[in-house]
């Protein structure tokens, strides 16, 4: 019976070895490529055929999302008109493990004439593409994980890792911050945390307000209707807050006597609050420190909403 796990382990070990070997391949060409991209006023254009192209699309996407304007160009489409998108200031990164991909080599005369800086990612420093490029990043691996040594496996993993090395180095040099990342990912959780304010996220309507003389039954009804797990003790301004946990603890402490108490008897005075323009990230950090799940939100000293974790 074939041992599936051993096959998988062998693949992972070969690919891990291929990526580890990249560190030994790094030389001054990497520094040159980074410097050219940093000093360029244009974009980084990634180009590759087949599996290299698929990896190239991911590299381009990573660059674009981490502060380096980039797009992917298919070499066949480039040869049939898309070269019109290539500006002289652009850095052109050509990916071909063999360094002999015809569709890429056909683009070299135009790129030279257009004075583009060309970076190649190949597995062979003496290949046609590596020689034609201004600098070559060596992505050579000792073997593919494919037992036939035909399907690009370890080599595409190494290519992807080299692309990540470029992207991370560039974002580090540029001083790229979480706030910058969030701007390009407004739909993700990080975008929400860093770009949104509590005013964008807070609950405004049907706030669970109760008077300071409200009985426990009234508090529980307000909490149920409000669906926030709190009741806000209010008398023209906020006096305090009561959570469902406060009620449970009071029942344990007072028993049936709790029904003789009113809101102001066991409310928490001066509840934690934030201004309406507070970032969601800052609000969540504050809630973590205070070990609470809700914040009162104010605008010019007026209660305007509740922000819930």
PDB file of C-alpha atoms in Angstrom:
ATOM      1  CA  UNK A   1       0.000   0.000   0.000  1.00  0.00           C
ATOM      2  CA  UNK A   2       1.290   3.444  -0.906  1.00  0.00           C
ATOM      3  CA  UNK A   3       2.186   5.575   2.099  1.00  0.00           C
ATOM      4  CA  UNK A   4       0.544   8.904   1.267  1.00  0.00           C
ATOM      5  CA  UNK A   5       1.990  10.701   4.275  1.00  0.00           C
ATOM      6  CA  UNK A   6       5.573   9.792   3.384  1.00  0.00           C
ATOM      7  CA  UNK A   7       5.065  11.130  -0.133  1.00  0.00           C
ATOM      8  CA  UNK A   8       3.685  14.374   1.272  1.00  0.00           C
ATOM      9  CA  UNK A   9       6.556  14.652   3.766  1.00  0.00           C
ATOM     10  CA  UNK A  10       9.085  14.215   0.971  1.00  0.00           C
ATOM     11  CA  UNK A  11       7.455  16.966  -1.076  1.00  0.00           C
ATOM     12  CA  UNK A  12       7.430  19.371   1.852  1.00  0.00           C
ATOM     13  CA  UNK A  13      11.028  18.582   2.794  1.00  0.00           C
ATOM     14  CA  UNK A  14      12.265  19.113  -0.776  1.00  0.00           C
ATOM     15  CA  UNK A  15      10.392  22.400  -1.109  1.00  0.00           C
ATOM     16  CA  UNK A  16      11.594  23.582   2.318  1.00  0.00           C
ATOM     17  CA  UNK A  17      15.158  22.769   1.302  1.00  0.00           C
ATOM     18  CA  UNK A  18      14.709  24.697  -1.935  1.00  0.00           C
ATOM     19  CA  UNK A  19      13.503  27.801  -0.117  1.00  0.00           C
ATOM     20  CA  UNK A  20      16.279  27.533   2.482  1.00  0.00           C
ATOM     21  CA  UNK A  21      18.832  27.418  -0.327  1.00  0.00           C
ATOM     22  CA  UNK A  22      17.702  30.838  -1.576  1.00  0.00           C
ATOM     23  CA  UNK A  23      19.466  32.531   1.314  1.00  0.00           C
ATOM     24  CA  UNK A  24      22.793  31.246  -0.023  1.00  0.00           C
ATOM     25  CA  UNK A  25      21.951  32.489  -3.509  1.00  0.00           C
ATOM     26  CA  UNK A  26      21.376  36.093  -2.433  1.00  0.00           C
ATOM     27  CA  UNK A  27      24.082  38.487  -3.566  1.00  0.00           C
ATOM     28  CA  UNK A  28      24.568  42.137  -4.508  1.00  0.00           C
ATOM     29  CA  UNK A  29      21.988  41.748  -7.282  1.00  0.00           C
ATOM     30  CA  UNK A  30      19.249  41.720  -4.644  1.00  0.00           C
ATOM     31  CA  UNK A  31      20.472  45.031  -3.223  1.00  0.00           C
ATOM     32  CA  UNK A  32      20.606  46.467  -6.724  1.00  0.00           C
ATOM     33  CA  UNK A  33      17.067  45.364  -7.511  1.00  0.00           C
ATOM     34  CA  UNK A  34      15.727  46.878  -4.281  1.00  0.00           C
ATOM     35  CA  UNK A  35      17.554  50.161  -4.895  1.00  0.00           C
ATOM     36  CA  UNK A  36      16.224  50.404  -8.437  1.00  0.00           C
ATOM     37  CA  UNK A  37      12.639  49.835  -7.321  1.00  0.00           C
ATOM     38  CA  UNK A  38      12.906  52.253  -4.405  1.00  0.00           C
ATOM     39  CA  UNK A  39      14.356  55.002  -6.593  1.00  0.00           C
ATOM     40  CA  UNK A  40      11.981  54.399  -9.482  1.00  0.00           C
ATOM     41  CA  UNK A  41       9.115  56.812 -10.043  1.00  0.00           C
ATOM     42  CA  UNK A  42       7.233  54.142 -11.961  1.00  0.00           C
ATOM     43  CA  UNK A  43       5.630  50.815 -11.169  1.00  0.00           C
ATOM     44  CA  UNK A  44       6.902  47.276 -10.906  1.00  0.00           C
ATOM     45  CA  UNK A  45       5.643  45.152 -13.784  1.00  0.00           C
ATOM     46  CA  UNK A  46       5.748  41.401 -13.228  1.00  0.00           C
ATOM     47  CA  UNK A  47       5.789  39.134 -16.256  1.00  0.00           C
ATOM     48  CA  UNK A  48       5.880  35.362 -16.541  1.00  0.00           C
ATOM     49  CA  UNK A  49       4.493  32.478 -18.569  1.00  0.00           C
ATOM     50  CA  UNK A  50       2.638  29.403 -17.296  1.00  0.00           C
ATOM     51  CA  UNK A  51       3.263  28.502 -13.663  1.00  0.00           C
ATOM     52  CA  UNK A  52       5.770  31.345 -13.386  1.00  0.00           C
ATOM     53  CA  UNK A  53       3.010  33.688 -14.469  1.00  0.00           C
ATOM     54  CA  UNK A  54       0.645  32.385 -11.809  1.00  0.00           C
ATOM     55  CA  UNK A  55       3.297  32.924  -9.150  1.00  0.00           C
ATOM     56  CA  UNK A  56       4.039  36.313 -10.695  1.00  0.00           C
ATOM     57  CA  UNK A  57       0.434  37.412 -10.226  1.00  0.00           C
ATOM     58  CA  UNK A  58       0.710  36.662  -6.517  1.00  0.00           C
ATOM     59  CA  UNK A  59       4.029  38.523  -6.227  1.00  0.00           C
ATOM     60  CA  UNK A  60       2.518  41.533  -7.973  1.00  0.00           C
ATOM     61  CA  UNK A  61      -0.515  41.472  -5.680  1.00  0.00           C
ATOM     62  CA  UNK A  62       1.728  41.324  -2.610  1.00  0.00           C
ATOM     63  CA  UNK A  63       3.825  44.247  -3.832  1.00  0.00           C
ATOM     64  CA  UNK A  64       0.763  46.352  -4.596  1.00  0.00           C
ATOM     65  CA  UNK A  65      -0.792  45.715  -1.189  1.00  0.00           C
ATOM     66  CA  UNK A  66       2.403  46.571   0.688  1.00  0.00           C
ATOM     67  CA  UNK A  67       3.197  49.948  -0.817  1.00  0.00           C
ATOM     68  CA  UNK A  68       4.896  49.174  -4.140  1.00  0.00           C
ATOM     69  CA  UNK A  69       2.637  49.981  -7.138  1.00  0.00           C
ATOM     70  CA  UNK A  70       2.636  46.898  -9.348  1.00  0.00           C
ATOM     71  CA  UNK A  71       0.662  44.960 -11.922  1.00  0.00           C
ATOM     72  CA  UNK A  72       1.025  41.677 -13.766  1.00  0.00           C
ATOM     73  CA  UNK A  73       1.469  41.533 -17.515  1.00  0.00           C
ATOM     74  CA  UNK A  74       1.026  38.339 -19.534  1.00  0.00           C
ATOM     75  CA  UNK A  75       3.960  38.047 -21.980  1.00  0.00           C
ATOM     76  CA  UNK A  76       1.785  36.965 -24.907  1.00  0.00           C
ATOM     77  CA  UNK A  77      -0.584  39.883 -24.383  1.00  0.00           C
ATOM     78  CA  UNK A  78       2.412  42.179 -23.961  1.00  0.00           C
ATOM     79  CA  UNK A  79       3.740  41.122 -27.360  1.00  0.00           C
ATOM     80  CA  UNK A  80       0.378  41.928 -28.918  1.00  0.00           C
ATOM     81  CA  UNK A  81      -0.197  45.445 -27.642  1.00  0.00           C
ATOM     82  CA  UNK A  82       0.028  45.526 -23.851  1.00  0.00           C
ATOM     83  CA  UNK A  83       3.580  46.849 -24.041  1.00  0.00           C
ATOM     84  CA  UNK A  84       1.860  50.185 -24.538  1.00  0.00           C
ATOM     85  CA  UNK A  85       1.235  50.158 -20.775  1.00  0.00           C
ATOM     86  CA  UNK A  86       4.960  50.052 -19.995  1.00  0.00           C
ATOM     87  CA  UNK A  87       6.345  53.462 -19.079  1.00  0.00           C
ATOM     88  CA  UNK A  88      10.053  54.247 -19.198  1.00  0.00           C
ATOM     89  CA  UNK A  89      10.154  54.662 -15.395  1.00  0.00           C
ATOM     90  CA  UNK A  90       8.788  51.174 -14.748  1.00  0.00           C
ATOM     91  CA  UNK A  91      10.935  48.346 -13.412  1.00  0.00           C
ATOM     92  CA  UNK A  92      10.267  45.131 -15.320  1.00  0.00           C
ATOM     93  CA  UNK A  93      10.604  41.808 -13.472  1.00  0.00           C
ATOM     94  CA  UNK A  94      10.696  38.788 -15.792  1.00  0.00           C
ATOM     95  CA  UNK A  95      10.205  35.330 -14.276  1.00  0.00           C
ATOM     96  CA  UNK A  96      11.405  32.168 -16.009  1.00  0.00           C
ATOM     97  CA  UNK A  97      13.108  29.340 -14.153  1.00  0.00           C
ATOM     98  CA  UNK A  98      14.867  28.110 -17.287  1.00  0.00           C
ATOM     99  CA  UNK A  99      15.604  31.636 -18.421  1.00  0.00           C
ATOM    100  CA  UNK A 100      14.799  30.538 -21.959  1.00  0.00           C
ATOM    101  CA  UNK A 101      11.065  31.262 -22.198  1.00  0.00           C
ATOM    102  CA  UNK A 102      10.596  32.508 -25.739  1.00  0.00           C
ATOM    103  CA  UNK A 103       7.603  34.729 -24.956  1.00  0.00           C
ATOM    104  CA  UNK A 104       9.720  36.668 -22.451  1.00  0.00           C
ATOM    105  CA  UNK A 105      12.835  36.887 -24.564  1.00  0.00           C
ATOM    106  CA  UNK A 106      10.818  38.465 -27.387  1.00  0.00           C
ATOM    107  CA  UNK A 107      10.070  41.410 -25.092  1.00  0.00           C
ATOM    108  CA  UNK A 108      13.714  42.216 -24.327  1.00  0.00           C
ATOM    109  CA  UNK A 109      14.408  44.394 -27.442  1.00  0.00           C
ATOM    110  CA  UNK A 110      11.445  46.648 -26.642  1.00  0.00           C
ATOM    111  CA  UNK A 111      12.371  46.921 -22.951  1.00  0.00           C
ATOM    112  CA  UNK A 112      15.967  47.784 -23.836  1.00  0.00           C
ATOM    113  CA  UNK A 113      14.831  50.398 -26.342  1.00  0.00           C
ATOM    114  CA  UNK A 114      12.357  51.768 -23.794  1.00  0.00           C
ATOM    115  CA  UNK A 115      15.172  51.996 -21.227  1.00  0.00           C
ATOM    116  CA  UNK A 116      13.369  49.931 -18.615  1.00  0.00           C
ATOM    117  CA  UNK A 117      15.403  48.417 -15.828  1.00  0.00           C
ATOM    118  CA  UNK A 118      15.044  44.638 -16.141  1.00  0.00           C
ATOM    119  CA  UNK A 119      15.230  42.245 -13.207  1.00  0.00           C
ATOM    120  CA  UNK A 120      15.103  38.540 -13.996  1.00  0.00           C
ATOM    121  CA  UNK A 121      14.220  35.679 -11.664  1.00  0.00           C
ATOM    122  CA  UNK A 122      15.796  32.540 -13.095  1.00  0.00           C
ATOM    123  CA  UNK A 123      17.403  29.320 -11.933  1.00  0.00           C
ATOM    124  CA  UNK A 124      20.383  29.724 -14.247  1.00  0.00           C
ATOM    125  CA  UNK A 125      22.754  32.691 -14.180  1.00  0.00           C
ATOM    126  CA  UNK A 126      24.030  31.830 -17.677  1.00  0.00           C
ATOM    127  CA  UNK A 127      20.576  31.666 -19.279  1.00  0.00           C
ATOM    128  CA  UNK A 128      19.571  34.012 -22.083  1.00  0.00           C
ATOM    129  CA  UNK A 129      17.172  35.945 -19.862  1.00  0.00           C
ATOM    130  CA  UNK A 130      19.663  36.322 -17.012  1.00  0.00           C
ATOM    131  CA  UNK A 131      22.293  37.650 -19.411  1.00  0.00           C
ATOM    132  CA  UNK A 132      19.864  40.092 -21.018  1.00  0.00           C
ATOM    133  CA  UNK A 133      18.597  41.461 -17.685  1.00  0.00           C
ATOM    134  CA  UNK A 134      20.284  44.263 -15.768  1.00  0.00           C
ATOM    135  CA  UNK A 135      20.398  41.996 -12.738  1.00  0.00           C
ATOM    136  CA  UNK A 136      19.366  38.409 -12.046  1.00  0.00           C
ATOM    137  CA  UNK A 137      17.985  36.977  -8.828  1.00  0.00           C
ATOM    138  CA  UNK A 138      18.977  33.347  -8.585  1.00  0.00           C
ATOM    139  CA  UNK A 139      16.050  31.056  -7.682  1.00  0.00           C
ATOM    140  CA  UNK A 140      17.825  27.779  -8.392  1.00  0.00           C
ATOM    141  CA  UNK A 141      16.764  24.656  -6.477  1.00  0.00           C
ATOM    142  CA  UNK A 142      18.611  21.336  -6.341  1.00  0.00           C
ATOM    143  CA  UNK A 143      15.576  19.297  -7.350  1.00  0.00           C
ATOM    144  CA  UNK A 144      11.866  19.510  -7.966  1.00  0.00           C
ATOM    145  CA  UNK A 145       9.461  17.751  -5.627  1.00  0.00           C
ATOM    146  CA  UNK A 146       7.897  16.171  -8.702  1.00  0.00           C
ATOM    147  CA  UNK A 147       9.308  12.595  -8.951  1.00  0.00           C
ATOM    148  CA  UNK A 148       9.575  12.992 -12.733  1.00  0.00           C
ATOM    149  CA  UNK A 149      11.461  16.265 -12.320  1.00  0.00           C
ATOM    150  CA  UNK A 150       9.030  17.805 -14.783  1.00  0.00           C
ATOM    151  CA  UNK A 151       6.273  19.719 -12.943  1.00  0.00           C
ATOM    152  CA  UNK A 152       7.454  23.012 -11.411  1.00  0.00           C
ATOM    153  CA  UNK A 153       7.092  22.472  -7.664  1.00  0.00           C
ATOM    154  CA  UNK A 154      10.094  23.395  -5.527  1.00  0.00           C
ATOM    155  CA  UNK A 155      11.116  25.976  -8.120  1.00  0.00           C
ATOM    156  CA  UNK A 156       7.760  27.789  -8.026  1.00  0.00           C
ATOM    157  CA  UNK A 157       7.828  27.744  -4.235  1.00  0.00           C
ATOM    158  CA  UNK A 158      11.313  29.272  -4.332  1.00  0.00           C
ATOM    159  CA  UNK A 159      10.131  31.892  -6.814  1.00  0.00           C
ATOM    160  CA  UNK A 160       7.265  32.835  -4.535  1.00  0.00           C
ATOM    161  CA  UNK A 161       9.628  33.106  -1.571  1.00  0.00           C
ATOM    162  CA  UNK A 162      11.958  35.393  -3.537  1.00  0.00           C
ATOM    163  CA  UNK A 163       8.989  37.577  -4.411  1.00  0.00           C
ATOM    164  CA  UNK A 164       8.026  37.761  -0.752  1.00  0.00           C
ATOM    165  CA  UNK A 165      11.623  38.678   0.110  1.00  0.00           C
ATOM    166  CA  UNK A 166      11.422  41.572  -2.344  1.00  0.00           C
ATOM    167  CA  UNK A 167       8.037  42.748  -1.043  1.00  0.00           C
ATOM    168  CA  UNK A 168       8.934  42.554   2.641  1.00  0.00           C
ATOM    169  CA  UNK A 169      12.288  44.264   2.109  1.00  0.00           C
ATOM    170  CA  UNK A 170      10.606  47.059   0.167  1.00  0.00           C
ATOM    171  CA  UNK A 171       7.876  47.588   2.745  1.00  0.00           C
ATOM    172  CA  UNK A 172      10.495  47.676   5.506  1.00  0.00           C
ATOM    173  CA  UNK A 173      12.597  50.242   3.643  1.00  0.00           C
ATOM    174  CA  UNK A 174       9.512  52.357   2.956  1.00  0.00           C
ATOM    175  CA  UNK A 175       8.480  52.265   6.611  1.00  0.00           C
ATOM    176  CA  UNK A 176       5.156  50.713   5.659  1.00  0.00           C
ATOM    177  CA  UNK A 177       2.839  50.682   8.689  1.00  0.00           C
ATOM    178  CA  UNK A 178      -0.346  48.839   9.630  1.00  0.00           C
ATOM    179  CA  UNK A 179      -2.303  51.996   8.822  1.00  0.00           C
ATOM    180  CA  UNK A 180      -0.925  51.933   5.285  1.00  0.00           C
ATOM    181  CA  UNK A 181      -1.804  48.280   4.891  1.00  0.00           C
ATOM    182  CA  UNK A 182      -5.315  48.937   6.145  1.00  0.00           C
ATOM    183  CA  UNK A 183      -5.859  51.646   3.497  1.00  0.00           C
ATOM    184  CA  UNK A 184      -5.395  49.018   0.796  1.00  0.00           C
ATOM    185  CA  UNK A 185      -7.564  46.469   2.673  1.00  0.00           C
ATOM    186  CA  UNK A 186     -10.590  48.473   3.829  1.00  0.00           C
ATOM    187  CA  UNK A 187     -12.826  45.418   3.610  1.00  0.00           C
ATOM    188  CA  UNK A 188     -10.767  43.298   5.999  1.00  0.00           C
ATOM    189  CA  UNK A 189     -10.773  43.180   9.789  1.00  0.00           C
ATOM    190  CA  UNK A 190      -7.564  45.223   9.940  1.00  0.00           C
ATOM    191  CA  UNK A 191      -9.138  47.894   7.748  1.00  0.00           C
ATOM    192  CA  UNK A 192     -12.093  48.075  10.106  1.00  0.00           C
ATOM    193  CA  UNK A 193      -9.882  48.363  13.158  1.00  0.00           C
ATOM    194  CA  UNK A 194      -7.548  51.021  11.785  1.00  0.00           C
ATOM    195  CA  UNK A 195      -9.717  53.061   9.432  1.00  0.00           C
ATOM    196  CA  UNK A 196     -13.129  53.010  11.087  1.00  0.00           C
ATOM    197  CA  UNK A 197     -14.109  55.066  14.115  1.00  0.00           C
ATOM    198  CA  UNK A 198     -16.459  54.095  16.899  1.00  0.00           C
ATOM    199  CA  UNK A 199     -18.875  56.568  15.339  1.00  0.00           C
ATOM    200  CA  UNK A 200     -18.992  54.343  12.252  1.00  0.00           C
ATOM    201  CA  UNK A 201     -19.606  51.171  14.235  1.00  0.00           C
ATOM    202  CA  UNK A 202     -21.593  52.220  17.306  1.00  0.00           C
ATOM    203  CA  UNK A 203     -25.231  51.479  18.071  1.00  0.00           C
ATOM    204  CA  UNK A 204     -27.205  54.717  18.015  1.00  0.00           C
ATOM    205  CA  UNK A 205     -30.859  53.771  18.314  1.00  0.00           C
ATOM    206  CA  UNK A 206     -32.971  52.372  21.127  1.00  0.00           C
ATOM    207  CA  UNK A 207     -30.270  52.737  23.749  1.00  0.00           C
ATOM    208  CA  UNK A 208     -31.204  50.922  26.998  1.00  0.00           C
ATOM    209  CA  UNK A 209     -31.723  53.994  29.190  1.00  0.00           C
ATOM    210  CA  UNK A 210     -33.201  53.642  32.680  1.00  0.00           C
ATOM    211  CA  UNK A 211     -33.817  56.125  35.463  1.00  0.00           C
ATOM    212  CA  UNK A 212     -31.818  55.994  38.723  1.00  0.00           C
ATOM    213  CA  UNK A 213     -34.927  54.791  40.546  1.00  0.00           C
ATOM    214  CA  UNK A 214     -35.649  51.877  38.201  1.00  0.00           C
ATOM    215  CA  UNK A 215     -36.304  48.487  39.811  1.00  0.00           C
ATOM    216  CA  UNK A 216     -34.463  45.309  38.803  1.00  0.00           C
ATOM    217  CA  UNK A 217     -37.378  44.109  36.669  1.00  0.00           C
ATOM    218  CA  UNK A 218     -37.236  47.362  34.691  1.00  0.00           C
ATOM    219  CA  UNK A 219     -33.463  46.988  34.274  1.00  0.00           C
ATOM    220  CA  UNK A 220     -33.790  43.467  32.952  1.00  0.00           C
ATOM    221  CA  UNK A 221     -36.507  44.509  30.538  1.00  0.00           C
ATOM    222  CA  UNK A 222     -34.358  47.380  29.236  1.00  0.00           C
ATOM    223  CA  UNK A 223     -31.407  45.023  28.780  1.00  0.00           C
ATOM    224  CA  UNK A 224     -33.548  42.502  26.923  1.00  0.00           C
ATOM    225  CA  UNK A 225     -34.938  45.124  24.544  1.00  0.00           C
ATOM    226  CA  UNK A 226     -31.549  46.792  24.052  1.00  0.00           C
ATOM    227  CA  UNK A 227     -29.745  43.498  23.350  1.00  0.00           C
ATOM    228  CA  UNK A 228     -26.459  44.982  24.573  1.00  0.00           C
ATOM    229  CA  UNK A 229     -26.189  43.284  27.958  1.00  0.00           C
ATOM    230  CA  UNK A 230     -26.216  46.670  29.717  1.00  0.00           C
ATOM    231  CA  UNK A 231     -28.560  49.319  31.050  1.00  0.00           C
ATOM    232  CA  UNK A 232     -27.479  52.952  31.132  1.00  0.00           C
ATOM    233  CA  UNK A 233     -28.612  54.873  34.195  1.00  0.00           C
ATOM    234  CA  UNK A 234     -29.616  58.259  32.823  1.00  0.00           C
ATOM    235  CA  UNK A 235     -31.159  61.399  34.273  1.00  0.00           C
ATOM    236  CA  UNK A 236     -30.472  64.049  31.662  1.00  0.00           C
ATOM    237  CA  UNK A 237     -26.894  62.829  31.690  1.00  0.00           C
ATOM    238  CA  UNK A 238     -25.219  59.472  32.344  1.00  0.00           C
ATOM    239  CA  UNK A 239     -25.001  58.555  36.016  1.00  0.00           C
ATOM    240  CA  UNK A 240     -23.698  55.025  35.598  1.00  0.00           C
ATOM    241  CA  UNK A 241     -24.008  51.674  33.901  1.00  0.00           C
ATOM    242  CA  UNK A 242     -25.285  48.266  34.940  1.00  0.00           C
ATOM    243  CA  UNK A 243     -24.326  45.034  33.199  1.00  0.00           C
ATOM    244  CA  UNK A 244     -26.124  41.716  33.270  1.00  0.00           C
ATOM    245  CA  UNK A 245     -23.125  40.455  35.234  1.00  0.00           C
ATOM    246  CA  UNK A 246     -23.761  43.122  37.862  1.00  0.00           C
ATOM    247  CA  UNK A 247     -27.302  41.833  38.296  1.00  0.00           C
ATOM    248  CA  UNK A 248     -26.165  38.207  38.645  1.00  0.00           C
ATOM    249  CA  UNK A 249     -23.539  39.118  41.230  1.00  0.00           C
ATOM    250  CA  UNK A 250     -26.066  41.224  43.154  1.00  0.00           C
ATOM    251  CA  UNK A 251     -28.522  38.315  43.231  1.00  0.00           C
ATOM    252  CA  UNK A 252     -25.796  36.069  44.663  1.00  0.00           C
ATOM    253  CA  UNK A 253     -24.965  38.694  47.276  1.00  0.00           C
ATOM    254  CA  UNK A 254     -28.416  39.999  48.205  1.00  0.00           C
ATOM    255  CA  UNK A 255     -30.805  37.200  47.284  1.00  0.00           C
ATOM    256  CA  UNK A 256     -34.442  38.318  47.185  1.00  0.00           C
ATOM    257  CA  UNK A 257     -33.473  41.672  48.652  1.00  0.00           C
ATOM    258  CA  UNK A 258     -32.286  42.704  45.203  1.00  0.00           C
ATOM    259  CA  UNK A 259     -35.899  43.377  44.261  1.00  0.00           C
ATOM    260  CA  UNK A 260     -35.936  46.155  46.849  1.00  0.00           C
ATOM    261  CA  UNK A 261     -32.928  47.872  45.261  1.00  0.00           C
ATOM    262  CA  UNK A 262     -32.979  50.478  42.489  1.00  0.00           C
ATOM    263  CA  UNK A 263     -30.543  51.159  39.695  1.00  0.00           C
ATOM    264  CA  UNK A 264     -28.452  53.755  41.496  1.00  0.00           C
ATOM    265  CA  UNK A 265     -27.852  51.302  44.369  1.00  0.00           C
ATOM    266  CA  UNK A 266     -25.552  49.019  42.374  1.00  0.00           C
ATOM    267  CA  UNK A 267     -24.643  50.863  39.189  1.00  0.00           C
ATOM    268  CA  UNK A 268     -21.026  51.459  38.217  1.00  0.00           C
ATOM    269  CA  UNK A 269     -20.405  55.184  38.331  1.00  0.00           C
ATOM    270  CA  UNK A 270     -18.286  56.975  35.713  1.00  0.00           C
ATOM    271  CA  UNK A 271     -18.403  54.166  33.123  1.00  0.00           C
ATOM    272  CA  UNK A 272     -15.625  54.017  30.543  1.00  0.00           C
ATOM    273  CA  UNK A 273     -16.365  56.174  27.522  1.00  0.00           C
ATOM    274  CA  UNK A 274     -14.662  57.499  24.375  1.00  0.00           C
ATOM    275  CA  UNK A 275     -15.187  60.406  21.942  1.00  0.00           C
ATOM    276  CA  UNK A 276     -17.067  59.616  18.731  1.00  0.00           C
ATOM    277  CA  UNK A 277     -13.956  60.097  16.569  1.00  0.00           C
ATOM    278  CA  UNK A 278     -11.943  57.378  18.403  1.00  0.00           C
ATOM    279  CA  UNK A 279     -10.503  54.722  16.090  1.00  0.00           C
ATOM    280  CA  UNK A 280     -11.936  51.243  16.457  1.00  0.00           C
ATOM    281  CA  UNK A 281      -8.399  49.934  17.047  1.00  0.00           C
ATOM    282  CA  UNK A 282      -7.855  52.305  19.977  1.00  0.00           C
ATOM    283  CA  UNK A 283     -11.283  51.478  21.394  1.00  0.00           C
ATOM    284  CA  UNK A 284     -10.579  47.733  21.245  1.00  0.00           C
ATOM    285  CA  UNK A 285      -7.203  48.196  22.955  1.00  0.00           C
ATOM    286  CA  UNK A 286      -8.869  50.200  25.728  1.00  0.00           C
ATOM    287  CA  UNK A 287     -11.568  47.558  26.155  1.00  0.00           C
ATOM    288  CA  UNK A 288      -8.904  44.872  26.391  1.00  0.00           C
ATOM    289  CA  UNK A 289      -7.078  46.742  29.136  1.00  0.00           C
ATOM    290  CA  UNK A 290     -10.282  47.402  31.056  1.00  0.00           C
ATOM    291  CA  UNK A 291     -11.590  43.872  30.382  1.00  0.00           C
ATOM    292  CA  UNK A 292     -14.951  45.225  29.261  1.00  0.00           C
ATOM    293  CA  UNK A 293     -17.080  44.594  26.189  1.00  0.00           C
ATOM    294  CA  UNK A 294     -18.926  47.922  25.777  1.00  0.00           C
ATOM    295  CA  UNK A 295     -18.023  51.589  25.675  1.00  0.00           C
ATOM    296  CA  UNK A 296     -20.242  54.636  25.896  1.00  0.00           C
ATOM    297  CA  UNK A 297     -19.658  57.054  23.025  1.00  0.00           C
ATOM    298  CA  UNK A 298     -19.858  60.813  23.456  1.00  0.00           C
ATOM    299  CA  UNK A 299     -20.007  63.759  21.086  1.00  0.00           C
ATOM    300  CA  UNK A 300     -19.488  67.141  22.752  1.00  0.00           C
ATOM    301  CA  UNK A 301     -20.292  65.687  26.177  1.00  0.00           C
ATOM    302  CA  UNK A 302     -23.564  64.195  24.921  1.00  0.00           C
ATOM    303  CA  UNK A 303     -24.198  60.448  24.884  1.00  0.00           C
ATOM    304  CA  UNK A 304     -24.684  59.424  21.251  1.00  0.00           C
ATOM    305  CA  UNK A 305     -24.196  55.669  21.198  1.00  0.00           C
ATOM    306  CA  UNK A 306     -22.706  52.443  22.513  1.00  0.00           C
ATOM    307  CA  UNK A 307     -19.736  50.648  20.955  1.00  0.00           C
ATOM    308  CA  UNK A 308     -19.756  46.895  21.535  1.00  0.00           C
ATOM    309  CA  UNK A 309     -16.840  44.527  21.032  1.00  0.00           C
TER     310      UNK A 309
END
